[in-house]
Every structure is written in structure tokens, then in C-alpha cells.
Short mmCIF file of N, CA and C in Angstrom, two decimals:
data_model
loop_
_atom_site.label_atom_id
_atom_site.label_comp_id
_atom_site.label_asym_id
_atom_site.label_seq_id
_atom_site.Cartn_x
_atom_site.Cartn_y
_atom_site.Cartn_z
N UNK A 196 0.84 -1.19 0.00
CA UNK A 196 0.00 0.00 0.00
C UNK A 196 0.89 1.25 0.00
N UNK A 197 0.46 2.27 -0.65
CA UNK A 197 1.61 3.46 -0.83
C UNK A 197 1.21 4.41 -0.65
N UNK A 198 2.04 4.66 0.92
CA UNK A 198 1.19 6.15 1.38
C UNK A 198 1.81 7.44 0.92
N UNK A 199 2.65 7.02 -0.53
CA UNK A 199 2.46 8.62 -0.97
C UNK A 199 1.03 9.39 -1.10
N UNK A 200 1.46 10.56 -0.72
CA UNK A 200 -0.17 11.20 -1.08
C UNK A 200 0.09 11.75 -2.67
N UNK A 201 -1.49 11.66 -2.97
CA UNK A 201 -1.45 12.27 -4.89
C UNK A 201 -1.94 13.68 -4.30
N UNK A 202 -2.26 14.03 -5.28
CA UNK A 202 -2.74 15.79 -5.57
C UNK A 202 -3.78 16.02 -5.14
N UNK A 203 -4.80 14.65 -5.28
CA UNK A 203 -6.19 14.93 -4.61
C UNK A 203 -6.33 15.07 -3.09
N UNK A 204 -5.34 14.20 -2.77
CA UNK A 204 -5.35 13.72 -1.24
C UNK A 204 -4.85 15.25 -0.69
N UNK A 205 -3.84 15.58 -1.22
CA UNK A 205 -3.33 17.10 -0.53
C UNK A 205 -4.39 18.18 -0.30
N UNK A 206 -4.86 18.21 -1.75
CA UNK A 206 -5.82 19.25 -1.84
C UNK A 206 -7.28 18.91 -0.44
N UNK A 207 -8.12 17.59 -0.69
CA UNK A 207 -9.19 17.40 0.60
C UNK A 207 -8.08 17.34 2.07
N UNK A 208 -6.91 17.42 2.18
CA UNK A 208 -5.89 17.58 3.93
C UNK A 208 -6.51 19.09 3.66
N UNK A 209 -5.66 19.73 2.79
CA UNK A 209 -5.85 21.28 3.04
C UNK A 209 -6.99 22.16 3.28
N UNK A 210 -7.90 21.39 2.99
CA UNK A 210 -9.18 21.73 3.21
C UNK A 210 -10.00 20.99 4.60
N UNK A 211 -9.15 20.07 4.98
CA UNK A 211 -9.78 19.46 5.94
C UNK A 211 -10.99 18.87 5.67
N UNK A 212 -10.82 17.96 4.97
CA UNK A 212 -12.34 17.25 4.27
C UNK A 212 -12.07 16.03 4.92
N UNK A 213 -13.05 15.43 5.04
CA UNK A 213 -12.69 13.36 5.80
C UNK A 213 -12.97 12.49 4.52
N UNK A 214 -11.57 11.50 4.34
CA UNK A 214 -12.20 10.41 3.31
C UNK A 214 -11.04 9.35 4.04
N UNK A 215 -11.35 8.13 2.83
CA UNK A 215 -10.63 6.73 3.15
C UNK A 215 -9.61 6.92 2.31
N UNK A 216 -9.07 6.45 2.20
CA UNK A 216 -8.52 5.94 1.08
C UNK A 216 -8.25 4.24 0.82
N UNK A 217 -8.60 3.69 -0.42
CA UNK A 217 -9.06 2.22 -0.72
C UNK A 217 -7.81 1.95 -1.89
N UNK A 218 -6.71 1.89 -1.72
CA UNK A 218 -5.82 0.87 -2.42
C UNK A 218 -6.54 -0.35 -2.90
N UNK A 219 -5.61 -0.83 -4.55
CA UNK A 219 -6.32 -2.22 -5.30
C UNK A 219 -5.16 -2.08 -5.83
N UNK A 220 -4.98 -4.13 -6.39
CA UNK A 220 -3.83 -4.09 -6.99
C UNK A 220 -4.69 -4.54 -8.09
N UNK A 221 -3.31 -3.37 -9.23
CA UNK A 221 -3.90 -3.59 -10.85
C UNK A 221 -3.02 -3.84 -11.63
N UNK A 222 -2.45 -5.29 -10.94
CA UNK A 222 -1.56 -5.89 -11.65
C UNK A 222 -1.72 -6.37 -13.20
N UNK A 223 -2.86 -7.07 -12.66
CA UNK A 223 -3.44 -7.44 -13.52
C UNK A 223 -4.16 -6.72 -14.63
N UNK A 224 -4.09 -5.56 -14.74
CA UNK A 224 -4.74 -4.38 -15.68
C UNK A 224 -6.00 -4.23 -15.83
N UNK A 225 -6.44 -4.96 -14.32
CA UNK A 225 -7.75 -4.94 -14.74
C UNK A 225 -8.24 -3.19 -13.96
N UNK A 226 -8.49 -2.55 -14.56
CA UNK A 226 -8.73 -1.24 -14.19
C UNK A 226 -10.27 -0.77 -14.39
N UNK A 227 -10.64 -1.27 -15.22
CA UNK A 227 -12.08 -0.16 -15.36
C UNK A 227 -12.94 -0.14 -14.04
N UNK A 228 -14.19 0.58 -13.92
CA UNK A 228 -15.16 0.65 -12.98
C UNK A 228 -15.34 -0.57 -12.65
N UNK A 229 -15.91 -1.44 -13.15
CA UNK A 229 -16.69 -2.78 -12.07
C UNK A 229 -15.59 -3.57 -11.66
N UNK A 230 -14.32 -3.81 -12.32
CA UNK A 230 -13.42 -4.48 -11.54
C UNK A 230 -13.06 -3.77 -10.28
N UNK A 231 -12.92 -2.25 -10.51
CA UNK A 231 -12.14 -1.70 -9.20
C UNK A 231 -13.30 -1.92 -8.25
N UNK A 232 -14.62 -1.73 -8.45
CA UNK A 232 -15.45 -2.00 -7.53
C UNK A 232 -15.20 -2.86 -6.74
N UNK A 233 -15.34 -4.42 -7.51
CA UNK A 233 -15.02 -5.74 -6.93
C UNK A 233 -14.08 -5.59 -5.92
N UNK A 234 -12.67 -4.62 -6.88
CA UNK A 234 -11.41 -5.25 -5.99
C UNK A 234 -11.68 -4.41 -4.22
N UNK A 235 -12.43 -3.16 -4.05
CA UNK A 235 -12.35 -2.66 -3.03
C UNK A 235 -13.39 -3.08 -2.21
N UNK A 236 -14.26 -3.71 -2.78
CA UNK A 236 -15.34 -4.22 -2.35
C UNK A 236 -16.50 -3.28 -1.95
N UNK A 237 -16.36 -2.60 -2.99
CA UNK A 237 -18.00 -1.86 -2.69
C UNK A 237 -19.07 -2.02 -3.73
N UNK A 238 -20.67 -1.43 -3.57
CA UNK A 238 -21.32 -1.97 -5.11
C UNK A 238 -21.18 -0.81 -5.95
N UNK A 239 -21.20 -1.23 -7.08
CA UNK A 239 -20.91 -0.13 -8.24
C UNK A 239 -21.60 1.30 -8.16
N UNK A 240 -23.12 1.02 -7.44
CA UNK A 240 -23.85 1.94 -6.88
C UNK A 240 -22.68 3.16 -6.63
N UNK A 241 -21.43 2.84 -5.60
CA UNK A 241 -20.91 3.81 -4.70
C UNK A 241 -19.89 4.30 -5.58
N UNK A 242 -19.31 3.43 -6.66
CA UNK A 242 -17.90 3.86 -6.93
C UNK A 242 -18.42 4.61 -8.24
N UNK A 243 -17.36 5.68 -8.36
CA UNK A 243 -18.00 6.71 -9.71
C UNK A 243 -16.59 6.96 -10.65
N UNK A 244 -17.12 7.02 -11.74
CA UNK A 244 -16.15 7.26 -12.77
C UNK A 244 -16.01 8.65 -12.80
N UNK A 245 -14.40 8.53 -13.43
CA UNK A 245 -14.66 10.49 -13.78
C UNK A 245 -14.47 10.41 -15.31
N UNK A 246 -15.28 11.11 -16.16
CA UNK A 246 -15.31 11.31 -17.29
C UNK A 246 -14.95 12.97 -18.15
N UNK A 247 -14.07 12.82 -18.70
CA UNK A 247 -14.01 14.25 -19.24
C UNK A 247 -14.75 14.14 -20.78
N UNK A 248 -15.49 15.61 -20.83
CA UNK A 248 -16.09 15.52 -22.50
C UNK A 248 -15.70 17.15 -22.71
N UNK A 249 -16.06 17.67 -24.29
CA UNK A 249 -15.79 19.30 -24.82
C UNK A 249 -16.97 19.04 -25.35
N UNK A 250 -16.90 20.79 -25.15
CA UNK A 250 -18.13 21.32 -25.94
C UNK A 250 -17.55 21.97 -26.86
N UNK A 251 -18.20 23.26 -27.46
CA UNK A 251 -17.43 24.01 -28.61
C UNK A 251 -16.17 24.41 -28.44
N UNK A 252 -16.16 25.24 -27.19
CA UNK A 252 -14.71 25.37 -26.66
C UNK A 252 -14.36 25.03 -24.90
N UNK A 253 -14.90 24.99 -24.15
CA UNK A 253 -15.06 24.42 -22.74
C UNK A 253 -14.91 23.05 -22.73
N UNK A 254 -13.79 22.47 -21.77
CA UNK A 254 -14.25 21.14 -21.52
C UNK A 254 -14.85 20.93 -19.87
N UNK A 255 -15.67 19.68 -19.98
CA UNK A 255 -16.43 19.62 -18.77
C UNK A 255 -16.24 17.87 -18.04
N UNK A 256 -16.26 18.70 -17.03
CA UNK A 256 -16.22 16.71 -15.90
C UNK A 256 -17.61 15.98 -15.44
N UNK A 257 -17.38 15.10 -15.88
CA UNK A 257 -18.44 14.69 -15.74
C UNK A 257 -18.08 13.27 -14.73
N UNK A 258 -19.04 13.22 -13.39
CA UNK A 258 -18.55 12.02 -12.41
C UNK A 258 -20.20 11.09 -11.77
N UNK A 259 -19.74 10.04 -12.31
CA UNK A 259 -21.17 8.85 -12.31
C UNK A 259 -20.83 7.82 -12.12
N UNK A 260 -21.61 6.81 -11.70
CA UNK A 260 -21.57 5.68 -11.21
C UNK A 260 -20.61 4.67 -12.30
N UNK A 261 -19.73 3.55 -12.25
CA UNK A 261 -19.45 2.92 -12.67
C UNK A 261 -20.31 1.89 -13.70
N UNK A 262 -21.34 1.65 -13.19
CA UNK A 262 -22.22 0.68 -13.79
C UNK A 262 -22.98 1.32 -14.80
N UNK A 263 -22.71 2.61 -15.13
CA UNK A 263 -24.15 3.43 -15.48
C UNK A 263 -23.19 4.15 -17.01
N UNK A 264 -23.95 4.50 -17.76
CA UNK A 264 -23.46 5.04 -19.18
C UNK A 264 -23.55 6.59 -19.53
N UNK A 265 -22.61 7.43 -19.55
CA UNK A 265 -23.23 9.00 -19.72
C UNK A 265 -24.18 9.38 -20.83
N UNK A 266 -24.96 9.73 -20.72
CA UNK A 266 -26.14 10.20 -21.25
C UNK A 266 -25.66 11.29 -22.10
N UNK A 267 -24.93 11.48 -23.38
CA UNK A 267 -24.37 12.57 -23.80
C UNK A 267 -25.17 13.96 -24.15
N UNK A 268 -26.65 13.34 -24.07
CA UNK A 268 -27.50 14.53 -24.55
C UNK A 268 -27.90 15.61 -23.25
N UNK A 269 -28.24 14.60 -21.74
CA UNK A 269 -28.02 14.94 -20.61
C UNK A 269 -27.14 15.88 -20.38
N UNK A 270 -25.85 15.62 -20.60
CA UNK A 270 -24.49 16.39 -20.35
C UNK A 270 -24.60 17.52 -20.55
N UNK A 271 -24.44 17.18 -22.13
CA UNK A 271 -24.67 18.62 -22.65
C UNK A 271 -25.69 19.86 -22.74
N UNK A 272 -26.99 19.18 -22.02
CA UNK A 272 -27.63 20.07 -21.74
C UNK A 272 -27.85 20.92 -20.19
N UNK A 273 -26.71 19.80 -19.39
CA UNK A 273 -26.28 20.29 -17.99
C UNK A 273 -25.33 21.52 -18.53
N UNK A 274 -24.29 21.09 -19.56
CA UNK A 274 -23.11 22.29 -19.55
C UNK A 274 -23.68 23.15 -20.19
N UNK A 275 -24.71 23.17 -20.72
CA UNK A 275 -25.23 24.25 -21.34
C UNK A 275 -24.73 24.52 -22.91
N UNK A 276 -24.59 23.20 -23.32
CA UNK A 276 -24.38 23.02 -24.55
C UNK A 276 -25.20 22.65 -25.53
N UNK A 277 -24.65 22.62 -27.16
CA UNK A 277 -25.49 22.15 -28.12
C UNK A 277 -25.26 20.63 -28.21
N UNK A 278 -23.93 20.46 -27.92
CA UNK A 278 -23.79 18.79 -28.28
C UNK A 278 -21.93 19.14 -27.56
N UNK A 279 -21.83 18.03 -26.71
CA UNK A 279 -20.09 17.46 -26.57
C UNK A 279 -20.04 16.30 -26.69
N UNK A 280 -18.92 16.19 -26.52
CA UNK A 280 -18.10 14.90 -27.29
C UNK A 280 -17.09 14.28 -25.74
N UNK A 281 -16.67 13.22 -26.29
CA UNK A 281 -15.70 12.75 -24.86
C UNK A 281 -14.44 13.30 -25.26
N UNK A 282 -13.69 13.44 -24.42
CA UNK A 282 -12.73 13.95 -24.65
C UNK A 282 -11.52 12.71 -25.12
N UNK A 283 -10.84 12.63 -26.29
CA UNK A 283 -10.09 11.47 -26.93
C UNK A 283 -9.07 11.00 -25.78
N UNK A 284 -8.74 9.92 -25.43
CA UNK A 284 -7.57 9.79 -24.28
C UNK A 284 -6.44 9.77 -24.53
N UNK A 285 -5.96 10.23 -25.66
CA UNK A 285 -4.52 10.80 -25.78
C UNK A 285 -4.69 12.33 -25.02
N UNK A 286 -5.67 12.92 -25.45
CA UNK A 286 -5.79 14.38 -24.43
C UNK A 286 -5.62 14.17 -22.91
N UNK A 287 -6.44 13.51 -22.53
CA UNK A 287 -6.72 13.21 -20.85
C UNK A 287 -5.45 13.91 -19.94
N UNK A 288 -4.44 13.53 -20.39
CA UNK A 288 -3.13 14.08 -19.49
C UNK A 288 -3.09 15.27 -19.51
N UNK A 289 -3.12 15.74 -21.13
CA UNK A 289 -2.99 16.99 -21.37
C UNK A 289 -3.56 17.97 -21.08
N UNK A 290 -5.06 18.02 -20.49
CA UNK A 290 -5.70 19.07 -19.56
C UNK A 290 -5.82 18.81 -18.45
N UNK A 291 -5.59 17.52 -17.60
CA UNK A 291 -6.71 16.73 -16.59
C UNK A 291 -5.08 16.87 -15.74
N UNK A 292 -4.19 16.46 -16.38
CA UNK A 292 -2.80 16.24 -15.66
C UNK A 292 -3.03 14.45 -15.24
N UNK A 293 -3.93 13.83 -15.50
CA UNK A 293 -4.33 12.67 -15.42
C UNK A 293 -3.90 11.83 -16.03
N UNK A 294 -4.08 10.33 -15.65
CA UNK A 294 -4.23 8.94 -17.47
C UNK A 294 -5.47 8.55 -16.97
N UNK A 295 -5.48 7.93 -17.72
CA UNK A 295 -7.03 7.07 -18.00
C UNK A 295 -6.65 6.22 -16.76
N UNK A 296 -7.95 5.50 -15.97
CA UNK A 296 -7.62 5.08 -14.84
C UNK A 296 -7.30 5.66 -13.31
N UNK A 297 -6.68 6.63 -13.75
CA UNK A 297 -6.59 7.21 -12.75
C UNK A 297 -7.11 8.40 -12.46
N UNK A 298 -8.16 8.81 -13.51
CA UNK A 298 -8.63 10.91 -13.27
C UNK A 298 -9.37 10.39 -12.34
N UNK A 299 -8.77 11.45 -11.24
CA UNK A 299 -9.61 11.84 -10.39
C UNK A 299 -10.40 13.31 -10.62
N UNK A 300 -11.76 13.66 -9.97
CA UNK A 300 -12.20 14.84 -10.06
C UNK A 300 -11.75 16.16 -9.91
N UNK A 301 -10.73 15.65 -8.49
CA UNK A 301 -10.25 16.83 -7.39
C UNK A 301 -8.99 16.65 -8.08
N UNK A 302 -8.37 18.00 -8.14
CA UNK A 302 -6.76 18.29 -8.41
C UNK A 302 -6.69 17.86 -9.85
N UNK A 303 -6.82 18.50 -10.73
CA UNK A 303 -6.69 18.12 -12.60
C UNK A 303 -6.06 19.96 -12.44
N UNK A 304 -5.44 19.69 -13.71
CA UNK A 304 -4.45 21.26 -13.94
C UNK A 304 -5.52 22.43 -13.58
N UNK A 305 -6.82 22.51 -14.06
CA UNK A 305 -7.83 23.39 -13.94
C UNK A 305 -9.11 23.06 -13.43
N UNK A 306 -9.70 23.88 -12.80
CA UNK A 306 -11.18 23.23 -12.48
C UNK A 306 -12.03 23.64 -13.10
N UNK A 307 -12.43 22.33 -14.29
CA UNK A 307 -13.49 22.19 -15.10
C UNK A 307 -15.00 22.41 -14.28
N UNK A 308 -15.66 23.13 -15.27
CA UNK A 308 -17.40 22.78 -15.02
C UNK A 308 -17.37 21.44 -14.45
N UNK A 309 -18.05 20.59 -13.23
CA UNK A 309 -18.03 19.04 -13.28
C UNK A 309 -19.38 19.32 -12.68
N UNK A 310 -20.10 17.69 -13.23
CA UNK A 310 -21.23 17.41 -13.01
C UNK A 310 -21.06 16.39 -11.92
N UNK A 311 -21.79 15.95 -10.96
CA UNK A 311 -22.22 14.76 -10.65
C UNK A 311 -23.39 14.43 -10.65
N UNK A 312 -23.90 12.75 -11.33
CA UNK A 312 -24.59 12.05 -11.09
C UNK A 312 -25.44 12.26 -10.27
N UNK A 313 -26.97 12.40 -10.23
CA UNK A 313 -27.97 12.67 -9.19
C UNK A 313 -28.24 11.35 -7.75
N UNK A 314 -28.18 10.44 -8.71
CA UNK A 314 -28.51 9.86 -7.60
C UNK A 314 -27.30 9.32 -6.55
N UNK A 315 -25.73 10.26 -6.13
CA UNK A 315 -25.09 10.95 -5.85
C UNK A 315 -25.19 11.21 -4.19
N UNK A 316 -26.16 11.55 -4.53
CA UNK A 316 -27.08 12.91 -3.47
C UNK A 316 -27.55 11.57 -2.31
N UNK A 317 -28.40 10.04 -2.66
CA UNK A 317 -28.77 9.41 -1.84
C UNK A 317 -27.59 8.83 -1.15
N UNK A 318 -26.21 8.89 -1.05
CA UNK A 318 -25.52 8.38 -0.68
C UNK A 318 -24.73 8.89 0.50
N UNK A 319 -24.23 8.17 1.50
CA UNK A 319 -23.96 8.65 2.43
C UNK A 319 -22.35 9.09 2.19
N UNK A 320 -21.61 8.15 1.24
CA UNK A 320 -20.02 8.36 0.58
C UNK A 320 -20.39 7.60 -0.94
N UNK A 321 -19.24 8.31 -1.39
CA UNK A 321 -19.16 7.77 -2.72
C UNK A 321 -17.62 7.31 -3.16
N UNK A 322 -16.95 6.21 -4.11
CA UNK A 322 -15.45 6.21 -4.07
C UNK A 322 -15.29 7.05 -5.70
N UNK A 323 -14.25 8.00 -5.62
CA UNK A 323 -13.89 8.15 -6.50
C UNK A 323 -12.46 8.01 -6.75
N UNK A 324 -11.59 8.48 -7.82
CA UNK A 324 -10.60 7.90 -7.97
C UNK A 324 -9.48 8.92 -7.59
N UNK A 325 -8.71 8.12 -6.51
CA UNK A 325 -7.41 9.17 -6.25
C UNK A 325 -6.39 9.85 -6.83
N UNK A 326 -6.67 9.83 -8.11
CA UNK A 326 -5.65 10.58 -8.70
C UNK A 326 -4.12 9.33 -9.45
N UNK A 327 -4.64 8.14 -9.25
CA UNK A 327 -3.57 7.44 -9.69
C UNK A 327 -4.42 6.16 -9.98
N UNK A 328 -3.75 4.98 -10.54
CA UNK A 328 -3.83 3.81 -11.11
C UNK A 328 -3.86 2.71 -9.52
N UNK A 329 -4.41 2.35 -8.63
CA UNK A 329 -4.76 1.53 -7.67
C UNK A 329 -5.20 2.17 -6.41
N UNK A 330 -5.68 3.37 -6.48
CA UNK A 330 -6.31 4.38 -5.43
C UNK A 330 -6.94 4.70 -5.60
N UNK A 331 -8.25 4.69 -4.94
CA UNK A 331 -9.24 5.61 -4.49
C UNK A 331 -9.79 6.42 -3.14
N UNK A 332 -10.65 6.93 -3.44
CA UNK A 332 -10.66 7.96 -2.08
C UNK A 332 -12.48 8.02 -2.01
N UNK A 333 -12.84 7.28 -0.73
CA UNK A 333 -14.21 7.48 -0.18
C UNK A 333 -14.68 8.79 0.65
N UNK A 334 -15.51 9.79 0.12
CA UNK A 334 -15.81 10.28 1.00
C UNK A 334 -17.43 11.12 0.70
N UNK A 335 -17.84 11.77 1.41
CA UNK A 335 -18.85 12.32 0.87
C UNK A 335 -19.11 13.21 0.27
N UNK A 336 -20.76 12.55 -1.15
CA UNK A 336 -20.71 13.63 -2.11
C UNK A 336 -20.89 14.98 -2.29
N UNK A 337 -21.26 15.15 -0.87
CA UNK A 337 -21.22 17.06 -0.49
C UNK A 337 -19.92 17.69 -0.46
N UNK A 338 -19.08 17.02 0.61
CA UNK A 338 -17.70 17.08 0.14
C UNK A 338 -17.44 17.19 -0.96
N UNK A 339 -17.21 16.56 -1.49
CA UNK A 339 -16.82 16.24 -2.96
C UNK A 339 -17.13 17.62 -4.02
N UNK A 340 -18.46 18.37 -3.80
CA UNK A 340 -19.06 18.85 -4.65
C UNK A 340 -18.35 20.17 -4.31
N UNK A 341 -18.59 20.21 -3.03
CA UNK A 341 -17.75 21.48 -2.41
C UNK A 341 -16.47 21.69 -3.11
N UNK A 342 -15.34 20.83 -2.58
CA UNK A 342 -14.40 21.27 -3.47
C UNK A 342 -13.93 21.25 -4.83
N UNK A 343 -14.81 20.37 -5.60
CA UNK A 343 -15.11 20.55 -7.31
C UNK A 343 -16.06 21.45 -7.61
N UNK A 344 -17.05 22.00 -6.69
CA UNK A 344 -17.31 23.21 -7.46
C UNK A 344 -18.59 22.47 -8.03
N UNK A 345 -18.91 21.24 -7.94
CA UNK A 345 -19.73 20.62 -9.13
C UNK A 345 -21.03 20.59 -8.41
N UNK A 346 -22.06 20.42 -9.12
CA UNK A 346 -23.59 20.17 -9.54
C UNK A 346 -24.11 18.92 -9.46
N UNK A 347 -25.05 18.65 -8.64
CA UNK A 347 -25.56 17.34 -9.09
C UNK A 347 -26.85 17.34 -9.81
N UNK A 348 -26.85 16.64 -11.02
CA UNK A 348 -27.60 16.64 -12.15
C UNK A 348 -28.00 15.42 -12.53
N UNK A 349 -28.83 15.10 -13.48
CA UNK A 349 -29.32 14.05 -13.99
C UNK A 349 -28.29 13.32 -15.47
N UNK A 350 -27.19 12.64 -14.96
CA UNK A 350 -26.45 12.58 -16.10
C UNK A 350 -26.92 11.39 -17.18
N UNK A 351 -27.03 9.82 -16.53
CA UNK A 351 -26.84 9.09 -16.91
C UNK A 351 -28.21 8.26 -17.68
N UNK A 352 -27.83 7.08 -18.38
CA UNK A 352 -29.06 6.39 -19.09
C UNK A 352 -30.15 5.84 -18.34
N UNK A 353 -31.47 5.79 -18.79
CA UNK A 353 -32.19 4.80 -17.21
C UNK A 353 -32.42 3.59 -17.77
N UNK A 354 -31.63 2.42 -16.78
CA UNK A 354 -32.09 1.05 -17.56
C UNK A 354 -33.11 0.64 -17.89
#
């Protein structure tokens, strides 16, 4: 387990926010949402992806459940757009300071517009991703919103 701290972790100390933090090994590459779920053992319900998309010229964060699909028409009518797009993952580093796998919400070079997921709000914590490739960070989505600045909205598809 590696208690370096990432960027996210500094930023919720400095603010004095409360979370966990949930180490997984991804040796195995298995990285996306429902594996990391598994590996930390929570239900997909809790753990949330972070997604970056652009609009004409703004890009925006978008953070939702693992199990669940972004609703691109949703989005874009949260950011107040005509239509965005995901953002390609050769970019991801390049604005987010991120890789794939590891964007976290909190601490990216700039703070994007970010959305969260509505049903968000029923939860007492949520895991999102610490800023690296086998970390995450539990804490709550008020928290969370507080220091992203973000919205909770209606993002995703309804099964």
C-alpha cells in the first residue's frame, strides 16, 4: 500500500475534508469501474467514474456511477451546450494532468465545469478515484461537490 499522497489527497488535507482511502492491486490491468469495484469491495452503486467531455470550446467533468453510461444529450444540456463529445484519451493528461484510470475529479491542472450524477445525493459516501492507477478515495458527495465546485444533475441512461 503506498502512502504517498497524490494531488487529490493534498488538496481534501488542506481543506480538511474526511475520506478513506481504498488501495487495489492492478496488476493485472484490470482497471475499469466494475473491476475496481469488486477489488475494493464496494457496489458499483458507490464507486463513480470520472469522465471528461468538450463542448465548442469548454471542456467539462463529468462524475457517475461505474455501472451506469453518460447520457451525452443529458451532459450537454447540464453544460449548457449544443452537443459534446468525450474527450479522446490521448488528451486526458494533457488538460486533466491525469491517465485514464486514474482521473480523479479533485486536483486536474484546472477546475473544469463538473457534473455529478444525481442519484449521488442518496448516498452517504461515494469512491472516486485518487488521482492514480490503484487508489481511491471514499468520502462524501457534499464534500466532494464542495471542493469541485460541481452540480448534481441528472447525467446518466435509465435502464
Amino acid at each position: 500500500m503506498s502512502a504517498s499522497k497524490t494531488n487529490a489527497m493534498r488538496i481534501l488535507d488542506g481543506q480538511h475534508i474526511q475520506y478513506n482511502i481504498l488501495s487495489y492491486d492492478h496488476q493485472d490491468g484490470k482497471i475499469d469501474g466494475m473491476n475496481v469495484a469488486e477489488k475494493i469491495e464496494r457496489a458499483p452503486e458507490m464507486v463513480f467514474k470520472t469522465l471528461v467531455a468538450h463542448g465548442k470550446q469548454n471542456l467539462f467533468v463529468f462524475v457517475i456511477p461505474v455501472h451506469k453510461e453518460l447520457d451525452l444529450k443529458k451532459a450537454a444540456k447540464s453544460a449548457g451546450e449544443k452537443k459534446i463529445e468525450m474527450l479522446p484519451v490521448k488528451d486526458l493528461q494533457k488538460y486533466t494532468g491525469y491517465i485514464r484510470g486514474g482521473c480523479s475529479p479533485i486536483g486536474m491542472k484546472k477546475l473544469y465545469p463538473t457534473f455529478i450524477d444525481q442519484p449521488a445525493l442518496e448516498l452517504e459516501a461515494i469512491v472516486v478515484s485518487g488521482g492514480k492507477i490503484g487508489t481511491q478515495l471514499e468520502l462524501s458527495p457534499h464534500d466532494l461537490a464542495l471542493i469541485i465546485q460541481a452540480q448534481f444533475t441528472d447525467l446518466t441512461h435509465t435502464a
